[in-house]
Coordinates of C-alpha atoms in Angstrom, one line a residue:
Chain A
M1 CA 57.4 43.7 17.3
F2 CA 58.6 42.4 20.6
V3 CA 61.5 44.3 22.1
P4 CA 63.1 42.9 25.3
C5 CA 64.0 45.1 28.2
G6 CA 67.3 43.4 28.6
D7 CA 69.9 42.4 26.1
S8 CA 68.6 38.9 25.3
V9 CA 65.2 37.7 24.2
P10 CA 63.5 35.8 27.0
D11 CA 62.4 32.2 26.3
L12 CA 58.6 32.1 26.3
S13 CA 58.2 28.5 25.0
G14 CA 55.6 26.5 27.0
C15 CA 54.2 29.6 28.7
T16 CA 50.6 30.7 28.9
L17 CA 50.1 34.1 27.4
L18 CA 47.4 36.2 29.0
M19 CA 46.2 39.2 27.1
P20 CA 43.2 41.6 27.0
A21 CA 41.0 42.6 24.1
V22 CA 40.3 46.4 24.3
S23 CA 36.6 46.0 24.8
V24 CA 33.5 47.4 26.5
G25 CA 34.2 48.6 30.0
N26 CA 38.0 47.9 29.4
V27 CA 37.3 44.8 31.5
G28 CA 40.0 42.7 29.9
Q29 CA 42.6 45.4 30.5
L30 CA 41.5 45.9 34.1
A31 CA 41.7 42.1 34.7
I32 CA 45.2 41.9 33.3
D33 CA 46.2 44.8 35.6
L34 CA 44.9 42.8 38.6
I35 CA 46.9 39.8 37.5
I36 CA 50.1 41.7 37.0
S37 CA 49.7 43.6 40.2
T38 CA 48.7 40.6 42.4
L39 CA 51.5 38.3 41.1
N40 CA 54.0 41.2 41.1
M41 CA 55.0 40.2 37.5
C42 CA 58.2 41.8 36.2
K43 CA 58.3 43.7 32.9
I44 CA 60.3 41.7 30.3
G45 CA 59.7 43.7 27.2
Y46 CA 57.6 46.0 25.0
F47 CA 55.3 45.1 22.1
Y48 CA 56.3 48.1 20.0
T49 CA 53.7 48.8 17.4
D50 CA 52.3 51.6 15.2
C51 CA 48.8 50.2 15.6
L52 CA 48.0 51.6 19.0
V53 CA 47.6 55.3 20.1
P54 CA 50.8 56.3 21.8
M55 CA 50.7 56.9 25.6
V56 CA 53.3 57.0 28.4
G57 CA 53.1 57.3 32.1
N58 CA 55.1 56.2 35.2
N59 CA 54.9 52.7 36.6
P60 CA 51.2 51.8 37.1
Y61 CA 52.1 49.0 39.5
A62 CA 54.3 51.1 41.7
T63 CA 54.3 50.1 45.4
A64 CA 57.0 52.5 46.7
E65 CA 58.9 55.6 45.8
E66 CA 61.8 53.6 44.5
N67 CA 59.8 51.7 41.8
S68 CA 57.5 54.5 40.9
T69 CA 59.7 56.2 38.2
E70 CA 59.9 53.4 35.6
L71 CA 58.3 54.6 32.4
S72 CA 55.5 52.5 30.9
I73 CA 54.2 52.7 27.3
N74 CA 51.0 51.5 25.6
A75 CA 51.9 47.8 25.1
E76 CA 54.1 45.9 27.5
V77 CA 54.9 42.3 28.3
Y78 CA 55.3 41.0 31.9
A79 CA 56.2 37.5 33.1
S80 CA 56.0 35.3 36.1
P81 CA 58.6 32.6 35.3
S82 CA 57.7 30.4 38.3
K83 CA 54.1 30.1 37.1
K84 CA 55.1 29.9 33.3
L85 CA 52.8 32.9 32.8
V86 CA 53.3 35.8 30.5
A87 CA 51.0 38.8 30.3
L88 CA 50.6 41.3 27.5
Q89 CA 49.0 44.6 28.6
L90 CA 47.4 47.0 26.1
R91 CA 46.8 50.5 27.4
S92 CA 45.3 52.4 24.5
I93 CA 42.9 52.0 21.6
F94 CA 43.7 51.1 18.0
I95 CA 44.5 53.7 15.4
K96 CA 41.8 53.6 12.7
Y97 CA 42.1 50.7 10.3
K98 CA 45.1 49.2 12.2
S99 CA 43.4 46.6 14.4
K100 CA 43.6 43.8 11.8
S101 CA 47.3 44.5 11.2
F102 CA 47.9 44.4 15.0
C103 CA 46.2 41.0 15.2
E104 CA 48.4 39.6 12.4
K105 CA 51.6 40.9 14.1
L106 CA 50.5 39.7 17.5
L107 CA 49.7 36.2 16.4
S108 CA 52.9 36.0 14.3
W109 CA 54.8 36.8 17.5
V110 CA 52.8 34.2 19.5
K111 CA 53.6 31.5 17.0
S112 CA 57.3 32.4 16.9
S113 CA 57.5 32.5 20.7
N114 CA 56.1 28.9 21.0
C115 CA 53.6 29.8 23.7
A116 CA 51.7 26.8 24.9
K117 CA 48.4 28.7 24.8
V118 CA 46.9 32.2 24.6
V119 CA 44.1 33.3 26.9
V120 CA 42.2 36.4 25.8
L121 CA 40.2 38.3 28.4
S122 CA 37.4 40.3 26.9
S123 CA 33.9 41.6 27.4
S124 CA 30.7 42.1 25.3
H125 CA 27.8 44.5 25.5
S126 CA 25.3 43.2 28.0
Y127 CA 22.4 44.9 26.2
H128 CA 23.0 42.5 23.2
R129 CA 22.0 39.4 25.3
N130 CA 19.1 37.3 24.2
D131 CA 16.5 36.1 26.7
L132 CA 18.4 32.9 27.6
Q133 CA 21.6 34.8 28.2
L134 CA 19.8 37.3 30.4
R135 CA 18.8 34.4 32.7
S136 CA 22.2 32.7 32.9
T137 CA 25.7 33.4 34.1
P138 CA 27.3 36.5 32.4
F139 CA 30.5 34.6 31.7
R140 CA 31.3 32.8 28.4
Y141 CA 34.2 31.0 26.9
L142 CA 35.3 30.1 23.4
L143 CA 38.0 27.6 22.3
T144 CA 39.9 27.3 19.0
P145 CA 39.9 23.8 17.6
S146 CA 43.5 23.2 18.5
M147 CA 42.7 24.0 22.1
Q148 CA 39.5 21.8 22.3
K149 CA 41.2 18.5 22.9
S150 CA 43.4 19.6 25.8
V151 CA 41.0 21.5 27.9
Q152 CA 37.5 20.3 26.9
N153 CA 37.2 17.9 29.9
K154 CA 38.4 20.5 32.4
I155 CA 36.0 23.1 31.0
Q156 CA 33.1 20.7 31.2
S157 CA 33.9 19.8 34.8
L158 CA 33.7 23.6 35.6
N159 CA 30.2 23.8 34.0
W160 CA 31.1 26.8 32.0
E161 CA 28.9 28.1 29.2
E162 CA 30.2 28.3 25.7
M163 CA 29.5 31.6 23.8
E164 CA 26.3 31.0 21.7
K165 CA 26.2 31.6 18.0
S166 CA 23.8 34.2 16.7
P167 CA 22.5 35.1 13.2
C168 CA 25.3 36.8 11.2
I169 CA 22.7 39.1 9.7
P170 CA 19.8 39.4 12.2
E171 CA 17.5 41.1 9.6
I172 CA 17.5 38.0 7.4
D173 CA 15.4 35.0 8.6
D174 CA 17.5 32.2 7.2
S175 CA 20.9 33.9 8.0
E176 CA 23.8 31.7 8.9
F177 CA 24.8 31.5 12.5
C178 CA 28.2 32.6 13.7
V179 CA 30.0 33.8 16.8
C180 CA 29.3 37.5 17.3
I181 CA 30.9 39.5 20.1
P182 CA 29.5 43.1 20.0
G183 CA 31.7 45.5 21.9
G184 CA 34.5 42.9 22.0
G185 CA 37.0 44.9 19.9
I186 CA 39.5 42.5 18.3
T187 CA 38.2 39.4 20.2
K188 CA 36.3 38.1 17.2
T189 CA 39.3 38.7 14.8
L190 CA 41.7 37.0 17.2
Y191 CA 39.3 34.1 17.5
D192 CA 38.9 33.7 13.7
E193 CA 42.6 34.1 13.1
G194 CA 43.3 31.7 16.0
C195 CA 41.1 29.1 14.4
S196 CA 42.5 29.5 10.9
K197 CA 46.2 29.6 12.1
E198 CA 45.7 26.7 14.5
I199 CA 46.7 28.6 17.6
P200 CA 45.7 27.2 20.9
M201 CA 43.5 30.0 22.2
V202 CA 40.8 30.4 24.8
I203 CA 38.6 33.5 25.0
L204 CA 37.0 34.3 28.3
L205 CA 34.5 37.1 28.4
K206 CA 31.8 38.7 30.5
F207 CA 28.7 40.6 29.4
V208 CA 29.1 44.1 30.9
S209 CA 27.9 47.7 30.5
E210 CA 30.0 50.8 30.7
G211 CA 30.4 52.2 34.2
D212 CA 32.5 51.2 37.2
N213 CA 33.8 48.0 35.8
I214 CA 36.2 47.0 38.6
P215 CA 33.7 44.4 39.9
D216 CA 33.5 43.0 36.4
A217 CA 37.2 42.7 36.2
L218 CA 37.3 41.0 39.6
G219 CA 34.6 38.6 38.3
L220 CA 36.6 37.9 35.2
V221 CA 39.9 37.1 37.0
E222 CA 38.0 34.8 39.4
Y223 CA 36.4 33.0 36.4
L224 CA 39.9 32.6 34.9
N225 CA 41.3 31.5 38.2
E226 CA 38.7 28.7 38.5
W227 CA 40.5 27.1 35.6
L228 CA 44.2 28.2 35.8
Q229 CA 44.4 28.5 39.6
I230 CA 46.8 31.5 39.3
I231 CA 46.3 32.2 43.0
K232 CA 45.0 30.2 45.9
P233 CA 42.0 31.3 48.1
C234 CA 42.9 33.3 51.2
L235 CA 42.2 30.9 54.0
Q236 CA 42.0 33.6 56.8
C237 CA 39.4 35.9 55.3
D238 CA 37.1 37.2 58.0
D239 CA 35.2 39.6 55.9
P240 CA 32.4 37.6 54.1
S241 CA 31.8 40.5 51.6
A242 CA 35.4 40.6 50.4
S243 CA 36.5 38.5 47.4
A244 CA 37.7 35.2 48.5
L245 CA 40.9 35.8 46.7
P246 CA 43.5 38.4 47.6
W247 CA 43.6 40.4 44.3
K248 CA 45.7 43.5 44.6
M249 CA 44.5 46.7 42.8
P250 CA 47.4 48.6 41.3
S251 CA 48.2 52.2 42.4
S252 CA 47.2 53.5 38.9
W253 CA 43.6 52.7 39.6
R254 CA 43.4 55.9 41.8
L255 CA 41.2 58.6 40.5
L256 CA 39.6 56.4 37.8
F257 CA 36.7 58.8 37.5
G258 CA 38.7 62.1 37.6
S259 CA 40.2 64.6 40.0
G260 CA 38.7 65.7 43.3
L261 CA 35.7 67.9 43.2
P262 CA 35.9 71.7 43.8
P263 CA 34.5 72.5 47.3
A264 CA 32.6 75.4 45.9
L265 CA 30.3 72.9 44.1
F266 CA 28.7 72.2 47.5
Chain B
M13 CA 22.3 51.5 24.8
A14 CA 21.2 54.4 26.9
A15 CA 17.9 56.3 27.2
T16 CA 18.1 60.1 26.9
F17 CA 16.0 62.7 28.7
F18 CA 13.6 62.8 25.8
G19 CA 12.9 59.1 25.8
E20 CA 15.0 58.1 22.8
V21 CA 17.3 55.1 23.0
V22 CA 20.7 55.8 21.7
R23 CA 23.9 54.0 21.3
A24 CA 26.1 54.9 24.3
P25 CA 29.7 55.6 23.4
C26 CA 32.1 52.9 24.4
R27 CA 35.4 53.9 26.1
A28 CA 37.2 51.1 24.4
G29 CA 36.5 52.6 21.0
T30 CA 35.1 49.3 19.7
E31 CA 32.3 50.9 17.7
D32 CA 34.9 52.3 15.3
E33 CA 36.2 48.7 14.7
E34 CA 32.7 47.4 14.1
E35 CA 32.1 50.3 11.6
E36 CA 35.5 49.5 9.9
E37 CA 34.5 45.9 9.5
E38 CA 31.2 46.8 7.9
E39 CA 32.9 49.4 5.7
G40 CA 35.5 46.8 4.7
R41 CA 32.7 44.5 3.6
R42 CA 30.8 47.3 1.6
E43 CA 33.9 49.0 0.2
T44 CA 33.9 49.4 -3.6
P45 CA 37.1 50.0 -5.7
E46 CA 36.1 53.7 -5.8
D47 CA 36.0 53.8 -2.0
G48 CA 39.4 52.1 -1.9
E49 CA 40.8 54.7 -4.3
V50 CA 39.4 57.6 -2.2
R51 CA 40.9 56.0 1.0
Q52 CA 44.3 55.7 -0.7
Q53 CA 44.2 59.3 -1.9
L54 CA 43.4 60.4 1.6
A55 CA 46.3 58.3 2.9
R56 CA 48.6 59.9 0.4
K57 CA 47.4 63.4 1.4
R58 CA 48.2 62.5 5.0
E59 CA 51.8 61.4 4.3
V60 CA 54.5 63.2 6.2
R61 CA 57.4 64.4 4.0
L62 CA 60.7 66.0 5.0
L63 CA 61.8 68.8 2.8
R64 CA 64.8 71.1 2.5
R65 CA 63.1 74.4 1.7
Q66 CA 66.3 76.1 0.5
T67 CA 66.8 73.5 -2.2
K68 CA 63.1 72.5 -2.6
T69 CA 64.1 68.8 -2.4
T70 CA 62.8 65.9 -0.3
L71 CA 65.1 64.3 2.2
E72 CA 65.5 60.7 1.1
V73 CA 67.0 59.5 4.5
S74 CA 65.8 60.2 8.0
L75 CA 66.8 63.6 9.5
L76 CA 69.2 62.1 12.1
E77 CA 70.9 60.0 9.5
K78 CA 71.5 63.1 7.4
Y79 CA 72.4 65.2 10.5
P80 CA 73.7 63.0 13.3
C81 CA 73.4 64.7 16.6
S82 CA 74.2 64.3 20.3
K83 CA 71.4 66.6 21.5
F84 CA 67.9 66.6 20.0
I85 CA 65.5 69.2 21.5
I86 CA 61.9 69.2 20.4
A87 CA 59.2 71.8 21.3
I88 CA 55.7 70.8 20.6
G89 CA 52.9 73.4 20.8
N90 CA 53.0 77.2 20.5
N91 CA 54.1 77.9 24.1
A92 CA 57.0 75.4 24.0
V93 CA 58.0 76.8 20.6
A94 CA 58.0 80.3 21.9
F95 CA 60.2 79.3 24.8
L96 CA 62.8 77.8 22.6
S97 CA 62.6 80.7 20.2
S98 CA 63.2 83.2 22.9
F99 CA 65.6 81.5 25.3
I100 CA 67.6 79.1 23.1
M101 CA 67.4 80.3 19.5
N102 CA 68.1 83.9 20.4
S103 CA 71.9 83.2 20.6
G104 CA 74.1 81.5 18.1
V105 CA 73.2 80.9 14.5
W106 CA 70.6 78.3 13.8
E107 CA 70.4 76.9 10.3
E108 CA 67.3 75.3 9.0
V109 CA 68.0 71.7 8.0
G110 CA 64.6 70.4 7.2
C111 CA 60.9 71.1 7.4
A112 CA 58.1 68.5 7.8
K113 CA 55.2 68.9 5.4
L114 CA 52.0 67.3 6.7
W115 CA 48.3 67.7 6.4
N116 CA 45.5 66.6 8.7
E117 CA 42.1 67.8 9.6
W118 CA 43.5 70.1 12.3
C119 CA 46.0 71.9 10.1
R120 CA 45.0 75.3 8.8
T121 CA 47.5 75.5 6.0
V122 CA 46.3 74.4 2.6
D123 CA 49.5 74.6 0.6
T124 CA 52.2 72.9 2.7
T125 CA 54.8 72.9 -0.1
H126 CA 55.5 76.6 0.2
L127 CA 55.4 77.3 3.9
S128 CA 55.9 80.9 4.9
P129 CA 58.0 81.7 8.0
T130 CA 54.9 82.5 10.0
E131 CA 53.2 79.4 8.9
A132 CA 56.1 77.0 9.2
F133 CA 54.7 74.2 11.4
C134 CA 57.4 71.8 11.9
V135 CA 60.9 73.0 11.3
F136 CA 64.3 71.4 12.2
Y137 CA 67.4 73.5 12.9
H138 CA 71.0 72.8 13.8
L139 CA 73.4 75.1 15.6
K140 CA 76.0 76.2 13.1
S141 CA 78.8 76.4 15.7
N142 CA 77.9 72.9 16.9
P143 CA 76.0 70.9 14.4
L144 CA 75.5 68.1 16.8
V145 CA 72.8 70.1 18.4
V146 CA 69.5 69.7 16.5
L147 CA 66.3 71.4 17.5
C148 CA 62.7 70.9 16.3
Q149 CA 60.0 73.5 16.5
C150 CA 56.6 71.8 16.0
S151 CA 53.6 74.1 16.1
C152 CA 51.2 71.8 14.3
Y153 CA 49.1 68.9 15.5
V154 CA 50.5 65.6 14.3
A155 CA 47.7 63.1 14.2
E156 CA 47.9 59.5 15.6
D157 CA 48.3 57.8 12.3
Q158 CA 51.1 60.3 11.4
Q159 CA 53.1 60.1 14.7
Y160 CA 54.9 56.9 13.9
Q161 CA 55.5 58.4 10.4
W162 CA 57.2 61.3 12.2
L163 CA 59.6 59.1 14.1
E164 CA 60.9 56.3 11.8
K165 CA 61.7 55.6 8.1
P166 CA 60.8 52.1 6.7
H167 CA 63.7 49.7 6.7
N168 CA 63.1 48.9 3.1
P169 CA 60.9 51.5 1.3
G170 CA 60.2 49.1 -1.6
N171 CA 58.5 46.5 0.6
H172 CA 55.6 48.4 2.2
T173 CA 52.5 46.4 3.2
Q174 CA 49.1 47.3 1.8
S175 CA 48.3 49.5 4.8
N176 CA 51.3 51.8 4.7
S177 CA 52.2 51.6 1.0
C178 CA 52.4 55.4 0.6
Q179 CA 53.4 56.5 4.0
V180 CA 56.7 57.9 5.2
F181 CA 56.6 57.9 8.9
W182 CA 57.1 61.0 11.2
L183 CA 58.9 58.9 13.7
Q184 CA 60.6 57.2 10.8
M185 CA 61.4 60.6 9.3
V186 CA 63.4 61.8 12.2
F187 CA 65.1 58.8 13.8
G188 CA 65.3 56.4 10.9
S189 CA 65.5 52.7 11.0
C190 CA 68.5 52.5 13.3
P191 CA 67.9 53.9 16.8
R192 CA 70.8 56.0 17.9
K193 CA 71.7 55.4 21.6
N194 CA 74.2 58.2 22.0
V195 CA 71.7 61.0 21.5
Q196 CA 70.0 62.8 24.4
V197 CA 66.4 63.9 23.6
T198 CA 64.6 66.7 25.4
I199 CA 60.9 67.3 24.7
L200 CA 58.9 70.3 25.8
T201 CA 55.2 70.6 25.6
C202 CA 52.1 71.9 27.3
R203 CA 48.8 70.3 28.5
H204 CA 45.7 71.9 29.9
V205 CA 45.5 71.6 33.7
T206 CA 42.1 69.8 33.4
D207 CA 44.1 66.8 32.0
Y208 CA 46.0 66.6 35.3
K209 CA 44.5 64.1 37.8
T210 CA 44.9 64.8 41.5
S211 CA 42.9 64.1 44.6
E212 CA 42.3 67.8 45.2
S213 CA 40.2 69.8 42.7
T214 CA 42.2 71.1 39.7
S215 CA 40.8 74.6 40.3
S216 CA 42.9 74.7 43.5
L217 CA 46.2 74.1 41.7
H218 CA 48.6 76.9 41.1
T219 CA 49.1 76.9 37.4
P220 CA 51.2 76.8 35.4
F221 CA 53.4 74.1 36.8
L222 CA 56.1 71.7 35.3
K223 CA 56.2 68.0 35.5
A224 CA 58.7 65.5 33.9
L225 CA 58.7 62.0 32.5
K226 CA 62.0 60.3 31.7
T227 CA 63.2 57.1 30.1
Q228 CA 65.2 54.5 32.0
N229 CA 68.4 55.6 30.3
F230 CA 68.1 59.2 31.4
R231 CA 70.5 59.5 34.3
E232 CA 70.5 63.2 35.3
P233 CA 68.2 64.5 38.0
P234 CA 65.2 66.2 36.3
C235 CA 64.6 69.9 36.7
C236 CA 61.2 69.4 38.3
S237 CA 59.2 66.7 40.0
L238 CA 58.1 63.6 38.0
L239 CA 54.6 63.1 36.7
E240 CA 52.8 61.0 39.3
Q241 CA 50.5 58.1 38.5
P242 CA 47.7 57.9 37.4
N243 CA 48.6 60.8 35.0
I244 CA 49.5 59.9 31.4
V245 CA 50.7 61.7 28.3
H246 CA 49.6 61.0 24.7
D247 CA 50.0 62.4 21.2
L248 CA 53.4 63.2 19.6
P249 CA 55.3 63.7 22.9
A250 CA 54.2 60.2 24.0
A251 CA 55.1 58.7 20.7
V252 CA 58.7 60.2 20.9
L253 CA 59.1 59.2 24.5
S254 CA 57.8 55.7 23.9
Y255 CA 60.3 55.3 21.0
C256 CA 63.1 56.4 23.2
Q257 CA 62.1 54.1 26.1
V258 CA 61.9 51.1 23.8
W259 CA 65.2 51.7 22.0
K260 CA 67.0 52.7 25.3
I261 CA 67.6 56.3 24.3
S262 CA 68.2 58.9 27.0
A263 CA 65.2 61.2 26.9
I264 CA 63.1 63.5 29.1
L265 CA 59.8 65.1 28.6
Y266 CA 59.0 68.4 30.3
L267 CA 55.3 69.0 30.5
C268 CA 53.8 72.3 31.5
Y269 CA 50.3 72.1 32.8
T270 CA 48.5 75.4 32.2
D271 CA 45.1 76.9 32.1
V272 CA 45.9 79.0 29.0
M273 CA 46.6 77.0 25.9
K274 CA 47.1 79.9 23.6
L275 CA 50.4 81.8 23.5
D276 CA 50.9 83.1 27.1
L277 CA 53.9 84.8 28.8
I278 CA 53.4 83.1 32.2
T279 CA 53.1 79.7 30.6
V280 CA 56.2 80.1 28.5
E281 CA 58.2 81.3 31.5
A282 CA 57.1 78.3 33.5
F283 CA 59.6 76.3 31.3
K284 CA 62.5 78.4 32.8
P285 CA 63.7 75.7 35.2
V286 CA 64.6 73.5 32.2
L287 CA 67.3 76.0 31.3
S288 CA 69.5 74.6 34.1
S289 CA 69.4 71.1 32.5
R290 CA 72.6 69.7 31.0
S291 CA 71.1 69.7 27.5
L292 CA 70.1 73.4 27.5
K293 CA 72.5 75.0 30.0
S294 CA 75.3 75.5 27.4
L295 CA 72.9 76.9 24.9
V296 CA 71.5 79.7 27.1
K297 CA 73.2 83.0 26.7
N298 CA 71.3 86.1 27.6
I299 CA 68.2 85.6 29.7
P300 CA 67.2 89.3 30.1
Q301 CA 67.4 89.7 26.3
S302 CA 65.3 86.5 25.9
T303 CA 62.6 87.9 28.2
E304 CA 62.5 91.0 25.9
I305 CA 62.2 88.8 22.8
L306 CA 59.4 86.8 24.4
K307 CA 57.5 90.0 25.3
K308 CA 57.8 91.2 21.7
L309 CA 56.5 87.8 20.5
M310 CA 53.5 88.1 22.8
T311 CA 52.7 91.6 21.6
T312 CA 52.9 90.6 17.9
N313 CA 50.6 87.8 18.6
E314 CA 48.1 89.9 20.4
I315 CA 47.9 92.4 17.6
Q316 CA 47.3 89.6 15.1
S317 CA 44.5 88.2 17.1
N318 CA 42.7 91.5 17.6
I319 CA 39.5 91.0 15.7
Y320 CA 38.8 94.7 15.6
T321 CA 41.8 95.6 13.4

């Protein structure tokens, strides 16, 4: 359930909700971190649930001593009122058998908040790509029917590729075709529920492998930005190798691959 | 997919835990009524129940509804439990008010109805001279699906959803459905130092050392430095602290990073700075006596673990 930080429940009607699916490489979550950090979004509440493994830590977006001691939990909601953007960040994996329950509770909250649309940032195993997918862009999108009318033209003008359908049961020759997102976590469930509950939802995903997925996250936010224009390009960028957009990495991305090495190792 | 040294191609583990979800979906499609029955039996076995051992009855309401308190101190893990036993419970009379019965794959006790004093895994006490002080000694591992059970009780026990139809929650069990804002919670626990992330090597750190995490409503200065990013805490201490943060309860977690996870004198003594906190200061009476009690506790434990006797 949504629990606000303050005394009153903020009005989210008409806002775009950005959220990650916990998926391969944690790309969606890294992308949401980039968005919250770059836009300096403020925390407006918690999505308190028994479906996610509990975790706590100090403010992952701290920029100074003063704001480094705010406690963060596993599911929090941030907002940028000027951009009518709300971001839900999920920081842990689902407890066994609880992912479907989570999707139901989440979509129920989305409906009651009257969000204009939901954008799910996700990823899928790159080794599952077919030959055509291997030769094309690694980014894909999916729209629920209630979203198609409003954004189809814009999406077509961006030349984006829709996620292809694949055989539901690959071993059977005349198997039906459906959307499969291996490694996508709850992405498929959210999409199916979004379709059946008529929720305006867009899924944006990238084919990735496990490893250092920061470049994948940067790619995914830039893909999102082509459409939503969350931030404008940096006009005074001299370094051609840098991203054209000033995405700010949060302080919590330090030591992603563990502590320092013992000198005796060398 | 990944190739191994021997030329096999194996499924590489996914950090995001998505293979479990794909397996669950497949299991869900293949599940027979018998499988469902087995799963429900396992869920019933994993229920968390609160008992009063003296009267052999189950508590029907949450612990803090039955025993309202202004201070709630929880020790999780054997070193934190030994610290509270030696330094806090050595003075005053502490009466047992409840005992959590739970089973999971990590518990070694088979019969949790009749817990002996040495086996008692999760016991709640209040101070007879001041019943508003409640203490919990938790030596067992509370699994992820049981942690929320530990903290809250369902608002309307008759209306459970399919997924939690037989479950009384740990979180539910202690705090109940109405979060109490006028209670101050102190949590003590240990973690292995290899869990601590720092830019220097963990082998160069002077262990054990204490770190703290506090909720927004906790106003006092902590007894040690705060846990820096990117370090996080999980398991039951995180479940309790998350609950307190969300429901605006004043709470602090004192986390001792150590390289000895079994009962250890130096690790237990690393919690000593916590004795100067407002919650515990009034409960501490005789530190030299406490140190003696602690040494006896260590010796008893060493004898028990000697495989040659």
